[in-house]
Tab-separated table of C-alpha atoms in Angstrom:
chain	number	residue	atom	x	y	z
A	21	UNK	CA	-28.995	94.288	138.080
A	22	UNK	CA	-30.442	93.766	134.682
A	23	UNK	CA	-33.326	96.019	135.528
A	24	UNK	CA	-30.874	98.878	136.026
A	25	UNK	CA	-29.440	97.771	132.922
A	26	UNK	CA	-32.702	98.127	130.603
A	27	UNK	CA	-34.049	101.225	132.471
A	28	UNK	CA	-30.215	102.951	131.798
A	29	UNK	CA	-30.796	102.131	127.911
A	30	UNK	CA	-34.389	103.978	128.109
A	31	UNK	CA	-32.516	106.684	129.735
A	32	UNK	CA	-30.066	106.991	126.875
A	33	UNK	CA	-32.574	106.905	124.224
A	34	UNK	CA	-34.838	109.118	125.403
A	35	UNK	CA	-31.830	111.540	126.161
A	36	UNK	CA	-30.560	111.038	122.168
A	37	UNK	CA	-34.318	111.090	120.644
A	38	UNK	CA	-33.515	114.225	119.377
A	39	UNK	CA	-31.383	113.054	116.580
A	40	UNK	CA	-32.797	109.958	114.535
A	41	UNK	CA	-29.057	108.631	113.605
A	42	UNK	CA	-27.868	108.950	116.943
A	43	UNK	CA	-30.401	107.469	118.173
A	44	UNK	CA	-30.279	104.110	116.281
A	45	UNK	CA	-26.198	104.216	117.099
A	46	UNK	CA	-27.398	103.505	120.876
A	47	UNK	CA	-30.100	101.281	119.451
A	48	UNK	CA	-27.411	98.706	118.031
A	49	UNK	CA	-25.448	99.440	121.471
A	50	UNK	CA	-27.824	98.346	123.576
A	51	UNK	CA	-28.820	95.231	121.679
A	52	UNK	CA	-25.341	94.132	122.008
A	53	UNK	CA	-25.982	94.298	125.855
A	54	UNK	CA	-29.202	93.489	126.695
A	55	UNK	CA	-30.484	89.873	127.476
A	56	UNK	CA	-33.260	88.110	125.055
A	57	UNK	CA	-35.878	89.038	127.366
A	58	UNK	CA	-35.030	92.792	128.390
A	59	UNK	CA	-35.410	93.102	124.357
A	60	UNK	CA	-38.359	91.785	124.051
A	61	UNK	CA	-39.086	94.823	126.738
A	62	UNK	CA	-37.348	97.212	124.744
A	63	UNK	CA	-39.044	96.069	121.512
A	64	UNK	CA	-42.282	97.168	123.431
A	65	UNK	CA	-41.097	100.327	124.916
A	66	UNK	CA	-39.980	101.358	121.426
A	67	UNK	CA	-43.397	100.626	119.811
A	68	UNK	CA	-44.975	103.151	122.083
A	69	UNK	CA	-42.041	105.588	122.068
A	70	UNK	CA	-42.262	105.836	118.172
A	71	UNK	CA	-45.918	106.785	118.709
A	72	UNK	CA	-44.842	109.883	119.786
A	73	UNK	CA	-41.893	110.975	117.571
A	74	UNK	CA	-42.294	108.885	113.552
A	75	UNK	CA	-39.089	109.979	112.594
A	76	UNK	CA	-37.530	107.502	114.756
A	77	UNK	CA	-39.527	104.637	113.269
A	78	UNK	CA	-36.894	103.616	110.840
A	79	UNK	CA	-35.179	102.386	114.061
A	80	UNK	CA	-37.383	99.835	114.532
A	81	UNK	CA	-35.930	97.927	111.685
A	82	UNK	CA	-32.958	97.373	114.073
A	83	UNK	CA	-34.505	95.618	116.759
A	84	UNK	CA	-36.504	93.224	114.412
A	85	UNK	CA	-33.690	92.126	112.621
């Protein structure tokens, strides 16, 4: 189940990458419901995500708090 779980968040962030502040709003959702090792996952996913579109690096401050 927690697979469906982390590959739902990737959904919804790729869906909101359009919009940098809506984007980190799901950010902080998701880390509210994802386990310890799903975010290590999503820490990685993010990294190469970013690559991609930079003005949605200021999110990664979020998951490295």
């Amino acid at each position: 189940m927690s697979k469906i779980m982390f590959d739902y968040t990737k959904s919804i962030l790729e869906r909101v990458s359009f919009d940098a502040i809506l984007f980190c709003k799901e950010l902080e959702k998701a880390i509210k419901s994802l386990l310890p090792y799903e975010m290590e996952q999503l820490r990685e996913w993010l990294l190469n995500f970013v690559i991609e579109k930079p003005e949605l690096k200021q999110c990664l401050l979020i998951v490295n708090k």
